[in-house]
Tab-separated table of C-alpha atoms (C1' of nucleotides) in Angstrom:
chain	number	residue	atom	x	y	z
N	1	MET	CA	48.805	86.678	-9.102
N	2	GLU	CA	46.613	84.017	-7.488
N	3	GLN	CA	43.870	86.553	-7.267
N	4	GLU	CA	44.215	87.508	-10.902
N	5	VAL	CA	43.871	83.970	-12.175
N	6	GLY	CA	40.810	83.530	-10.030
N	7	GLU	CA	39.196	86.536	-11.629
N	8	GLN	CA	40.192	85.367	-15.046
N	9	VAL	CA	38.598	81.997	-14.407
N	10	ASP	CA	35.320	83.564	-13.401
N	11	GLU	CA	35.341	85.821	-16.384
N	12	GLN	CA	36.096	83.007	-18.783
N	13	LEU	CA	33.471	80.699	-17.344
N	14	GLU	CA	30.948	83.433	-17.699
N	15	ARG	CA	31.753	83.912	-21.354
N	16	MET	CA	31.670	80.166	-21.914
N	17	ALA	CA	28.253	79.904	-20.339
N	18	ALA	CA	26.729	82.922	-22.048
N	19	GLY	CA	23.772	81.942	-24.172
N	20	SER	CA	24.088	78.256	-23.368
N	21	ILE	CA	21.280	75.919	-22.401
N	22	ASP	CA	23.210	73.297	-20.448
N	23	PHE	CA	26.621	73.510	-18.860
N	24	VAL	CA	27.346	70.097	-17.408
N	25	GLY	CA	30.491	69.753	-15.364
N	26	LEU	CA	30.877	73.445	-14.691
N	27	GLN	CA	32.128	72.830	-11.176
N	28	GLU	CA	34.748	70.330	-12.326
N	29	LEU	CA	35.863	72.674	-15.017
N	30	ARG	CA	36.687	75.466	-12.626
N	31	PRO	CA	39.737	73.844	-10.999
N	32	ARG	CA	40.766	72.429	-14.337
N	33	LEU	CA	40.697	75.820	-15.958
N	34	THR	CA	42.559	77.363	-13.060
N	35	GLU	CA	45.249	74.764	-13.352
N	36	ALA	CA	45.391	75.180	-17.108
N	37	LEU	CA	45.744	78.932	-16.865
N	38	ASN	CA	48.454	78.622	-14.257
N	39	ALA	CA	50.314	76.167	-16.414
N	40	GLY	CA	49.747	78.195	-19.547
N	41	ARG	CA	48.032	75.229	-21.133
N	42	PRO	CA	44.960	75.862	-23.274
N	43	LEU	CA	41.819	73.767	-22.884
N	44	ARG	CA	40.939	71.426	-25.684
N	45	VAL	CA	37.479	72.285	-26.940
N	46	LYS	CA	35.726	69.949	-29.311
N	47	LEU	CA	32.956	70.640	-31.752
N	48	GLY	CA	32.025	67.866	-34.124
N	49	MET	CA	29.958	67.957	-37.273
N	50	ASP	CA	29.121	65.231	-39.699
N	51	PRO	CA	29.725	66.059	-43.318
N	52	SER	CA	26.235	64.914	-44.193
N	53	ALA	CA	25.498	67.854	-46.465
N	54	ALA	CA	27.700	70.041	-48.579
N	55	ASP	CA	26.902	73.260	-46.818
N	56	LEU	CA	27.104	74.576	-43.333
N	57	HIS	CA	24.257	76.882	-42.483
N	58	VAL	CA	23.345	79.604	-40.064
N	59	GLY	CA	22.178	76.955	-37.584
N	60	HIS	CA	25.690	75.522	-37.475
N	61	SER	CA	27.075	78.971	-36.918
N	62	VAL	CA	25.590	79.049	-33.424
N	63	THR	CA	27.943	76.424	-32.048
N	64	LEU	CA	30.750	77.598	-34.297
N	65	GLU	CA	30.494	81.074	-32.832
N	66	LYS	CA	30.754	79.577	-29.374
N	67	LEU	CA	33.820	77.675	-30.418
N	68	ARG	CA	35.209	80.962	-31.593
N	69	VAL	CA	34.672	82.410	-28.144
N	70	PHE	CA	36.925	79.691	-26.774
N	71	GLN	CA	39.448	80.527	-29.426
N	72	GLU	CA	39.345	84.172	-28.384
N	73	LEU	CA	39.913	83.096	-24.790
N	74	GLY	CA	43.112	81.410	-25.882
N	75	HIS	CA	41.953	77.812	-25.879
N	76	THR	CA	42.371	75.261	-28.615
N	77	PRO	CA	39.332	74.875	-30.817
N	78	ILE	CA	39.056	71.433	-32.332
N	79	PHE	CA	36.747	71.177	-35.268
N	80	LEU	CA	36.039	67.524	-35.722
N	81	VAL	CA	34.778	66.433	-39.085
N	82	GLY	CA	32.796	63.270	-38.528
N	83	ASP	CA	33.713	61.540	-41.734
N	84	PHE	CA	33.501	58.170	-40.010
N	85	THR	CA	30.308	58.931	-38.146
N	86	ALA	CA	28.743	60.222	-41.342
N	87	ARG	CA	28.906	56.658	-42.550
N	88	ILE	CA	26.703	55.693	-39.627
N	89	GLY	CA	24.323	58.600	-39.782
N	90	ASP	CA	23.378	60.519	-36.683
N	91	PRO	CA	19.988	59.281	-35.531
N	92	THR	CA	19.420	62.303	-33.318
N	93	GLY	CA	15.949	63.713	-33.646
N	94	LYS	CA	15.155	61.442	-36.527
N	95	ASN	CA	12.110	59.283	-36.781
N	96	LYS	CA	13.915	56.982	-39.106
N	97	ALA	CA	17.442	55.963	-39.886
N	98	ARG	CA	19.450	58.269	-42.038
N	99	PRO	CA	20.660	56.822	-45.264
N	100	PRO	CA	24.401	56.365	-45.071
N	101	LEU	CA	26.469	58.473	-47.421
N	102	GLU	CA	28.753	57.500	-50.204
N	103	PRO	CA	32.432	57.808	-49.272
N	104	GLU	CA	33.189	60.232	-52.115
N	105	GLN	CA	30.302	62.412	-51.064
N	106	ILE	CA	31.563	62.445	-47.491
N	107	ARG	CA	35.028	63.373	-48.615
N	108	ALA	CA	33.762	66.184	-50.816
N	109	ASN	CA	31.544	67.554	-48.065
N	110	ALA	CA	34.324	67.343	-45.524
N	111	GLN	CA	36.518	69.506	-47.697
N	112	THR	CA	33.863	72.203	-48.081
N	113	TYR	CA	33.299	72.140	-44.323
N	114	VAL	CA	36.878	72.929	-43.663
N	115	ASP	CA	36.644	75.855	-46.063
N	116	GLN	CA	33.401	77.125	-44.591
N	117	VAL	CA	34.527	76.925	-41.000
N	118	GLY	CA	36.911	79.720	-41.863
N	119	LYS	CA	33.899	82.010	-42.214
N	120	VAL	CA	33.489	81.942	-38.462
N	121	LEU	CA	36.711	80.647	-36.984
N	122	ASP	CA	40.324	81.498	-37.473
N	123	ALA	CA	40.894	78.177	-39.152
N	124	ASP	CA	44.659	78.531	-39.195
N	125	ARG	CA	44.760	78.484	-35.425
N	126	ALA	CA	42.215	75.717	-35.052
N	127	GLU	CA	42.838	72.014	-34.896
N	128	ILE	CA	40.897	70.319	-37.657
N	129	ARG	CA	40.556	66.588	-37.318
N	130	PHE	CA	38.698	63.707	-38.931
N	131	ASN	CA	37.440	60.871	-36.817
N	132	SER	CA	38.251	58.274	-39.460
N	133	GLU	CA	41.825	58.896	-38.294
N	134	TRP	CA	41.348	56.721	-35.208
N	135	MET	CA	38.150	54.897	-36.047
N	136	ASP	CA	39.465	53.292	-39.216
N	137	ALA	CA	42.473	52.163	-37.247
N	138	MET	CA	40.436	50.606	-34.469
N	139	SER	CA	40.341	46.830	-34.405
N	140	PRO	CA	37.021	45.014	-34.208
N	141	THR	CA	38.052	43.729	-30.825
N	142	ASP	CA	38.606	47.223	-29.519
N	143	PHE	CA	35.380	48.312	-31.084
N	144	VAL	CA	33.437	45.601	-29.319
N	145	ARG	CA	35.171	46.609	-26.119
N	146	LEU	CA	33.965	50.151	-26.658
N	147	CYS	CA	30.431	48.872	-27.163
N	148	SER	CA	30.597	46.922	-23.927
N	149	ARG	CA	30.875	50.185	-21.992
N	150	TYR	CA	27.265	51.082	-22.463
N	151	THR	CA	23.972	49.266	-22.077
N	152	VAL	CA	20.958	48.943	-24.295
N	153	ALA	CA	18.687	50.142	-21.523
N	154	ARG	CA	20.680	53.330	-21.195
N	155	MET	CA	20.659	53.802	-24.938
N	156	LEU	CA	16.903	53.506	-24.909
N	157	GLU	CA	16.709	56.282	-22.375
N	158	ARG	CA	17.446	58.630	-25.163
N	159	ASP	CA	14.274	60.371	-26.066
N	160	ASP	CA	14.217	59.812	-29.796
N	161	PHE	CA	15.153	56.153	-29.466
N	162	ALA	CA	12.527	55.672	-26.778
N	163	LYS	CA	9.958	57.291	-28.988
N	164	ARG	CA	10.813	55.237	-32.018
N	165	TYR	CA	10.853	52.090	-29.957
N	166	ARG	CA	7.461	52.917	-28.525
N	167	GLU	CA	5.997	53.785	-31.892
N	168	GLY	CA	7.373	50.731	-33.557
N	169	THR	CA	9.578	52.442	-36.092
N	170	ALA	CA	12.752	50.694	-37.013
N	171	ILE	CA	15.940	51.234	-35.044
N	172	SER	CA	18.936	49.567	-36.561
N	173	VAL	CA	21.661	48.300	-34.290
N	174	HIS	CA	24.244	50.530	-35.931
N	175	GLU	CA	22.375	53.594	-34.757
N	176	PHE	CA	23.314	52.705	-31.218
N	177	LEU	CA	26.930	52.907	-32.238
N	178	TYR	CA	26.749	56.545	-33.147
N	179	PRO	CA	26.812	57.979	-29.620
N	180	LEU	CA	29.580	55.571	-28.688
N	181	VAL	CA	31.780	56.630	-31.556
N	182	GLN	CA	31.126	60.265	-30.863
N	183	ALA	CA	32.024	59.604	-27.243
N	184	TYR	CA	35.200	57.844	-28.198
N	185	ASP	CA	36.194	60.839	-30.287
N	186	SER	CA	36.413	62.781	-27.049
N	187	VAL	CA	38.740	60.128	-25.681
N	188	ALA	CA	40.927	60.256	-28.764
N	189	LEU	CA	41.058	64.029	-28.700
N	190	GLN	CA	41.333	64.285	-24.929
N	191	ALA	CA	38.669	66.917	-24.947
N	192	ASP	CA	38.241	69.157	-21.928
N	193	VAL	CA	35.027	70.633	-23.243
N	194	GLU	CA	32.588	69.606	-25.942
N	195	LEU	CA	30.050	71.866	-27.562
N	196	GLY	CA	26.851	70.992	-29.344
N	197	GLY	CA	23.234	71.832	-29.933
N	198	THR	CA	20.753	70.964	-27.198
N	199	ASP	CA	19.657	67.943	-29.176
N	200	GLN	CA	23.181	66.596	-28.761
N	201	LEU	CA	23.019	66.523	-24.973
N	202	PHE	CA	22.671	62.764	-24.760
N	203	ASN	CA	25.577	62.078	-27.098
N	204	LEU	CA	27.737	64.601	-25.302
N	205	LEU	CA	27.010	63.050	-21.938
N	206	VAL	CA	27.913	59.599	-23.193
N	207	GLY	CA	31.263	61.179	-23.979
N	208	ARG	CA	31.737	61.982	-20.309
N	209	GLU	CA	31.064	58.418	-19.256
N	210	ILE	CA	33.232	56.837	-21.870
N	211	GLN	CA	36.075	59.183	-21.057
N	212	ARG	CA	35.841	58.104	-17.424
N	213	ASP	CA	35.930	54.474	-18.524
N	214	TYR	CA	39.091	55.169	-20.444
N	215	GLY	CA	40.676	56.837	-17.452
N	216	GLN	CA	40.248	60.428	-18.559
N	217	PRO	CA	38.636	63.229	-16.631
N	218	PRO	CA	35.192	63.785	-18.167
N	219	GLN	CA	34.719	66.708	-20.485
N	220	ALA	CA	32.489	69.601	-19.631
N	221	VAL	CA	29.468	69.781	-21.884
N	222	ILE	CA	27.974	72.982	-23.159
N	223	THR	CA	24.840	72.942	-25.258
N	224	LEU	CA	23.473	75.817	-27.245
N	225	PRO	CA	19.993	76.579	-28.450
N	226	LEU	CA	18.932	75.189	-31.766
N	227	LEU	CA	18.076	77.629	-34.455
N	228	VAL	CA	14.643	77.129	-35.910
N	229	GLY	CA	14.697	77.074	-39.707
N	230	THR	CA	13.257	79.643	-42.058
N	231	ASP	CA	9.950	77.785	-42.014
N	232	GLY	CA	9.558	78.720	-38.356
N	233	LYS	CA	8.720	75.161	-37.417
N	234	GLU	CA	11.573	72.724	-37.473
N	235	LYS	CA	15.178	72.914	-36.492
N	236	MET	CA	17.233	74.332	-39.302
N	237	SER	CA	18.415	71.430	-41.361
N	238	LYS	CA	19.405	70.684	-44.886
N	239	SER	CA	17.052	67.757	-45.237
N	240	VAL	CA	14.049	69.855	-44.275
N	241	GLY	CA	15.157	72.543	-46.691
N	242	ASN	CA	14.754	75.444	-44.309
N	243	THR	CA	18.330	76.603	-44.174
N	244	ILE	CA	20.353	79.665	-44.966
N	245	GLY	CA	23.753	78.474	-46.074
N	246	LEU	CA	26.893	80.226	-44.901
N	247	THR	CA	28.179	80.358	-48.444
N	248	GLU	CA	25.002	81.484	-50.135
N	249	PRO	CA	25.241	84.743	-52.043
N	250	PRO	CA	24.467	87.927	-50.093
N	251	GLN	CA	21.116	88.501	-51.726
N	252	GLU	CA	19.983	84.982	-50.835
N	253	ILE	CA	20.977	85.366	-47.200
N	254	TYR	CA	19.274	88.725	-47.152
N	255	GLY	CA	16.125	87.564	-48.907
N	256	LYS	CA	15.719	84.411	-46.878
N	257	THR	CA	16.128	86.344	-43.670
N	258	MET	CA	13.473	88.791	-44.797
N	259	SER	CA	11.127	85.911	-45.500
N	260	ILE	CA	11.026	84.686	-41.917
N	261	SER	CA	8.047	85.575	-39.811
N	262	ASP	CA	8.203	88.437	-37.360
N	263	SER	CA	7.827	86.066	-34.439
N	264	LEU	CA	10.630	83.854	-35.688
N	265	MET	CA	12.817	86.907	-35.913
N	266	ALA	CA	12.321	87.390	-32.202
N	267	ASP	CA	13.590	83.833	-31.638
N	268	TRP	CA	16.560	84.246	-33.893
N	269	ILE	CA	18.027	87.450	-32.611
N	270	PRO	CA	19.018	86.311	-29.110
N	271	VAL	CA	20.354	83.011	-30.450
N	272	LEU	CA	22.472	84.661	-33.121
N	273	SER	CA	23.507	87.711	-31.163
N	274	PHE	CA	26.306	86.349	-28.950
N	275	GLY	CA	26.126	89.491	-26.936
N	276	ARG	CA	27.113	91.545	-29.928
N	277	TRP	CA	23.680	92.809	-30.907
N	278	ASP	CA	22.389	94.365	-27.734
N	279	ASP	CA	20.474	96.972	-29.714
N	280	LEU	CA	18.581	94.372	-31.737
N	281	GLU	CA	17.884	92.300	-28.665
N	282	ALA	CA	16.531	95.385	-26.991
N	283	SER	CA	14.279	96.357	-29.864
N	284	VAL	CA	12.918	92.847	-30.053
N	285	SER	CA	12.243	92.506	-26.370
N	286	GLY	CA	10.855	96.034	-26.324
N	287	GLY	CA	8.458	95.020	-29.057
N	288	ALA	CA	7.555	98.551	-29.953
N	289	GLU	CA	9.819	98.892	-32.943
N	290	ASP	CA	8.720	98.531	-36.541
N	291	PRO	CA	9.381	94.862	-37.363
N	292	LEU	CA	10.295	95.542	-40.965
N	293	SER	CA	13.234	97.756	-40.163
N	294	VAL	CA	14.427	95.440	-37.386
N	295	LYS	CA	14.320	92.521	-39.781
N	296	GLN	CA	16.195	94.488	-42.396
N	297	GLU	CA	18.859	95.254	-39.839
N	298	LEU	CA	19.078	91.573	-38.918
N	299	ALA	CA	19.368	90.623	-42.582
N	300	ARG	CA	22.109	93.189	-43.089
N	301	ARG	CA	24.102	91.937	-40.136
N	302	LEU	CA	23.847	88.310	-41.147
N	303	VAL	CA	25.053	89.117	-44.638
N	304	ASP	CA	27.909	91.171	-43.257
N	305	ARG	CA	28.799	88.486	-40.743
N	306	PHE	CA	29.316	85.854	-43.405
N	307	HIS	CA	30.362	87.962	-46.363
N	308	GLY	CA	32.272	90.749	-44.699
N	309	GLU	CA	31.361	94.244	-43.692
N	310	GLY	CA	29.529	96.167	-46.403
N	311	ALA	CA	28.367	93.140	-48.380
N	312	SER	CA	24.789	93.815	-47.405
N	313	SER	CA	24.235	97.029	-49.321
N	314	GLY	CA	23.997	95.340	-52.690
N	315	ALA	CA	21.778	92.641	-51.270
N	316	GLU	CA	19.456	95.189	-49.793
N	317	ALA	CA	19.206	97.146	-53.029
N	318	HIS	CA	18.412	93.938	-54.864
N	319	PHE	CA	15.712	93.076	-52.372
N	320	ARG	CA	14.130	96.495	-52.622
N	321	GLN	CA	14.088	96.382	-56.379
N	322	VAL	CA	12.997	92.812	-56.997
N	323	ILE	CA	10.779	91.922	-54.061
N	324	GLN	CA	9.417	95.195	-52.799
N	325	GLN	CA	9.010	96.923	-56.131
N	326	GLY	CA	8.575	93.858	-58.276
N	327	ARG	CA	11.033	94.953	-60.916
N	328	ALA	CA	13.630	92.927	-62.728
N	329	PRO	CA	17.012	92.680	-61.004
N	330	ASP	CA	20.026	94.390	-62.522
N	331	GLU	CA	21.625	91.121	-63.356
N	332	VAL	CA	19.394	88.760	-65.266
N	333	PRO	CA	20.861	85.529	-66.559
N	334	GLU	CA	20.992	85.461	-70.323
N	335	VAL	CA	20.052	82.410	-72.251
N	336	GLU	CA	20.438	81.847	-75.917
N	337	ILE	CA	18.207	79.337	-77.584
N	338	PRO	CA	18.610	78.455	-81.229
N	339	LEU	CA	15.373	78.062	-83.127
N	340	GLY	CA	14.724	74.981	-85.174
N	341	SER	CA	13.472	74.914	-88.683
N	342	ASP	CA	10.073	76.243	-87.598
N	343	GLY	CA	11.474	79.713	-87.135
N	344	ASP	CA	9.761	80.049	-83.781
N	345	ALA	CA	9.577	78.277	-80.440
N	346	GLY	CA	6.822	77.331	-78.026
N	347	LEU	CA	6.666	79.427	-74.887
N	348	LEU	CA	6.688	76.361	-72.668
N	349	ASP	CA	9.843	74.997	-74.224
N	350	VAL	CA	11.525	78.335	-73.885
N	351	MET	CA	10.533	78.585	-70.241
N	352	ARG	CA	11.742	75.116	-69.461
N	353	GLN	CA	15.133	75.781	-70.962
N	354	ALA	CA	15.610	79.347	-69.832
N	355	LEU	CA	14.366	78.921	-66.285
N	356	GLY	CA	15.540	75.388	-65.753
N	357	LEU	CA	12.098	73.948	-65.114
N	358	ALA	CA	11.629	70.236	-64.701
N	359	SER	CA	9.031	69.815	-67.405
N	360	ASN	CA	6.764	71.600	-69.808
N	361	GLY	CA	3.957	70.718	-67.444
N	362	GLU	CA	5.513	72.868	-64.770
N	363	ALA	CA	5.802	75.713	-67.237
N	364	ARG	CA	2.186	75.241	-68.215
N	365	ARG	CA	1.103	75.422	-64.590
N	366	LEU	CA	3.002	78.632	-64.059
N	367	VAL	CA	1.309	80.148	-67.087
N	368	SER	CA	-2.155	79.110	-66.013
N	369	GLY	CA	-1.393	80.361	-62.518
N	370	GLY	CA	-0.775	83.811	-63.921
N	371	ALA	CA	2.862	83.853	-62.880
N	372	VAL	CA	4.424	84.396	-66.267
N	373	ARG	CA	5.317	87.669	-67.893
N	374	LEU	CA	7.024	88.323	-71.162
N	375	ASP	CA	8.451	91.799	-71.534
N	376	GLU	CA	6.329	92.836	-68.541
N	377	GLN	CA	3.126	91.610	-70.168
N	378	ARG	CA	1.245	88.809	-68.460
N	379	ILE	CA	0.831	85.727	-70.625
N	380	ASP	CA	-2.228	83.529	-70.187
N	381	ASP	CA	-2.005	81.298	-73.218
N	382	PRO	CA	0.457	78.409	-72.904
N	383	LYS	CA	0.355	77.819	-76.642
N	384	VAL	CA	2.018	81.085	-77.559
N	385	ARG	CA	4.861	80.731	-80.009
N	386	LEU	CA	7.769	83.115	-80.023
N	387	PRO	CA	9.595	84.263	-83.157
N	388	ALA	CA	13.282	85.117	-83.127
N	389	GLY	CA	14.152	88.047	-80.945
N	390	GLU	CA	15.064	89.032	-77.412
N	391	TYR	CA	12.648	88.715	-74.529
N	392	LEU	CA	12.581	89.360	-70.817
N	393	LEU	CA	10.968	86.302	-69.317
N	394	GLN	CA	9.639	86.256	-65.785
N	395	ALA	CA	7.999	83.542	-63.686
N	396	GLY	CA	6.897	84.574	-60.249
N	397	LYS	CA	8.649	87.296	-58.350
N	398	ARG	CA	12.126	85.957	-58.440
N	399	ARG	CA	12.712	83.944	-61.567
N	400	TYR	CA	13.964	85.957	-64.495
N	401	ALA	CA	15.787	85.248	-67.707
N	402	ARG	CA	16.724	87.286	-70.697
N	403	VAL	CA	16.127	85.018	-73.625
N	404	ARG	CA	17.587	85.397	-77.041
N	405	LEU	CA	15.971	83.270	-79.703
N	406	THR	CA	18.195	83.001	-82.695
N	407	SER	CA	17.362	81.442	-85.996
N	408	GLU	CA	19.917	79.028	-87.229
N	409	PRO	CA	21.414	79.731	-90.624
U	1	G	C1'	12.413	29.315	-36.821
U	2	G	C1'	6.691	30.056	-35.841
U	3	A	C1'	2.142	33.347	-35.796
U	4	G	C1'	0.030	37.958	-37.138
U	5	A	C1'	-0.008	43.132	-39.241
U	6	G	C1'	1.906	46.131	-42.974
U	7	G	C1'	4.822	48.429	-47.502
U	8	U	C1'	0.411	53.759	-51.850
U	9	A	C1'	2.845	60.033	-54.982
U	10	C	C1'	7.965	64.819	-51.535
U	11	C	C1'	5.865	63.224	-46.343
U	12	A	C1'	1.614	61.286	-43.595
U	13	A	C1'	-2.581	58.636	-44.891
U	14	A	C1'	-7.379	56.788	-47.523
U	15	G	C1'	-8.611	53.498	-51.456
U	16	C	C1'	-9.086	47.099	-51.523
U	17	G	C1'	-11.529	44.500	-59.201
U	18	G	C1'	-13.659	49.229	-63.680
U	19	C	C1'	-16.256	55.886	-61.789
U	20	C	C1'	-8.027	55.853	-59.790
U	21	A	C1'	-3.103	59.855	-62.224
U	22	A	C1'	-5.279	57.670	-57.092
U	23	A	C1'	-9.559	61.067	-51.439
U	24	U	C1'	-7.713	64.136	-47.375
U	25	G	C1'	-3.903	66.744	-44.607
U	26	G	C1'	1.093	68.637	-44.559
U	27	G	C1'	4.983	70.428	-47.566
U	28	G	C1'	6.223	72.837	-52.202
U	29	C	C1'	5.041	76.203	-56.302
U	30	G	C1'	2.049	80.217	-58.093
U	31	G	C1'	-1.832	84.143	-57.443
U	32	A	C1'	-4.597	87.736	-54.138
U	33	C	C1'	-3.848	90.581	-49.717
U	34	U	C1'	0.367	93.206	-46.915
U	35	G	C1'	5.232	97.127	-44.323
U	36	U	C1'	9.201	92.407	-45.732
U	37	A	C1'	6.820	88.500	-43.663
U	38	A	C1'	3.478	85.461	-41.060
U	39	A	C1'	-1.675	84.453	-41.000
U	40	U	C1'	-5.783	84.153	-44.363
U	41	C	C1'	-8.125	83.148	-49.129
U	42	C	C1'	-7.766	81.001	-54.236
U	43	G	C1'	-5.307	77.776	-57.887
U	44	C	C1'	-1.717	74.069	-59.092
U	45	U	C1'	1.305	69.948	-57.456
U	46	G	C1'	3.739	62.364	-62.741
U	47	G	C1'	4.882	63.035	-68.187
U	48	U	C1'	3.561	64.273	-73.377
U	49	U	C1'	2.160	66.840	-79.292
U	50	U	C1'	-3.416	67.501	-72.955
U	51	U	C1'	-11.445	66.458	-74.897
U	52	A	C1'	-6.456	61.681	-75.628
U	53	C	C1'	-2.328	58.853	-74.705
U	54	C	C1'	2.068	57.055	-71.753
U	55	U	C1'	4.457	55.730	-66.977
U	56	U	C1'	3.232	55.175	-61.521
U	57	C	C1'	0.652	52.356	-55.800
U	58	G	C1'	7.831	47.493	-52.423
U	59	G	C1'	9.939	43.812	-56.700
U	60	A	C1'	9.012	39.829	-60.312
U	61	G	C1'	5.434	36.868	-62.434
U	62	G	C1'	0.131	35.308	-62.980
U	63	U	C1'	-5.574	35.453	-63.093
U	64	U	C1'	-9.018	38.867	-65.712
U	65	C	C1'	-12.026	42.185	-71.211
U	66	G	C1'	-9.952	45.262	-67.075
U	67	A	C1'	-5.555	45.124	-61.108
U	68	A	C1'	-3.104	49.917	-56.316
U	69	U	C1'	-7.094	46.422	-55.430
U	70	C	C1'	-7.314	38.951	-56.483
U	71	C	C1'	-3.279	34.780	-56.673
U	72	U	C1'	2.105	32.985	-56.413
U	73	C	C1'	7.088	33.820	-55.208
U	74	C	C1'	10.686	37.273	-53.418
U	75	C	C1'	12.488	41.718	-50.632
U	76	C	C1'	11.704	45.105	-46.522
U	77	U	C1'	9.314	46.953	-41.723
U	78	C	C1'	6.573	46.214	-37.114
U	79	U	C1'	4.378	43.099	-33.035
U	80	C	C1'	4.147	38.588	-30.246
U	81	C	C1'	6.325	33.672	-29.420
U	82	A	C1'	11.131	30.823	-29.627
RNA sequence: GGAGAGGUACCAAAGCGGCCAAAUGGGGCGGACUGUAAAUCCGCUGGUUUUACCUUCGGAGGUUCGAAUCCUCCCCUCUCCA
């Protein structure tokens, strides 16, 4: 029996560590895990996210997948929605303070997070918590006491703060509070382990110290690689606009994946694999394989991962038709536009309405750029007027609308 | 509280009385090329009824025929001193 638990511990630790960048407190975790297994008590594993945007994306899925591994190992996954911390704004990796969010926005985002987490995790068996639960209840006195546990000098050790301080960009005092609140969350949740992206290392480590101060054994910290966004440059993030959202339609996930560079694909595969895509990892590291078909396979698997097995076939067909062959998709949004007394309408107006463009100027630019087709014929003259009838309007490769111009009786 | 330096379009950054709807770079959007891409090249990137007009250079006033540019007050950021 003793022997068996020992083996189990090794096996579990190995799965916990797989694909991670840092694993702080591994040695302390070993006896703790052994004890937990013997007592039949699951570890409490925390993963926090701020509801700063409405959508979780593939980048978030990296840590979520790891949390799922813990769930599979029988531990308690705690998904912490940082509705309080969102009001502070995580300064990590930022060169300026984040604008704080409106409470309603935070609440709305938090709700969608909970829904989206179910795409990766068995949400029914996960503990889902909000840090406003204890933070709103904390008295100012207790809050100041929390702040007294850490020093400014140590705060300034953090790379992004140090950099901003050096460069003379503003650091507001409240930004220092963020790591402390995140750390206190671990106290409140009595976390045994906390997960995060590598950029979270500092915050996660503060958690260890604060837990010690509050008389708790410090959590183990596991960091995972950050996923570079579709632009191939910056970390995937909503504000940069280089994300693939977990809830995006299959053809979007597929298309965006296909649009990444071949070299980025090589970065993505090991990060997203979780030991499940040995074949893809092999073909990438081998390097010999045709990148197009590898990327298509990656796109298929991502679609299937978030939309369920088989969801990718439609997305792939759509991609082949619209992007590779440049033909109209099967489903084109239909727009009906009533004509005024003139009996016809200007092309630019029609484009703006049918394609949702910001202005006629934008429509004009598309026309002069040679991007616009009407019933498959390229249009060069922005002054064209269209009489009543039905048209297939196209701007660029991907924007289509079937427009019906109707004359009003 | 004192002294100084700044706030320019999505971002960075030039401009410092008219030639400024504002250089340049990045980003974005198109086009060409391609195996999807990337890279590269080309075009566009405030609005409108587009040879012109309207709104824009932190905010509000003022000087001037004319202001992003000069003056006054205010707000914000940074540095040094206290």
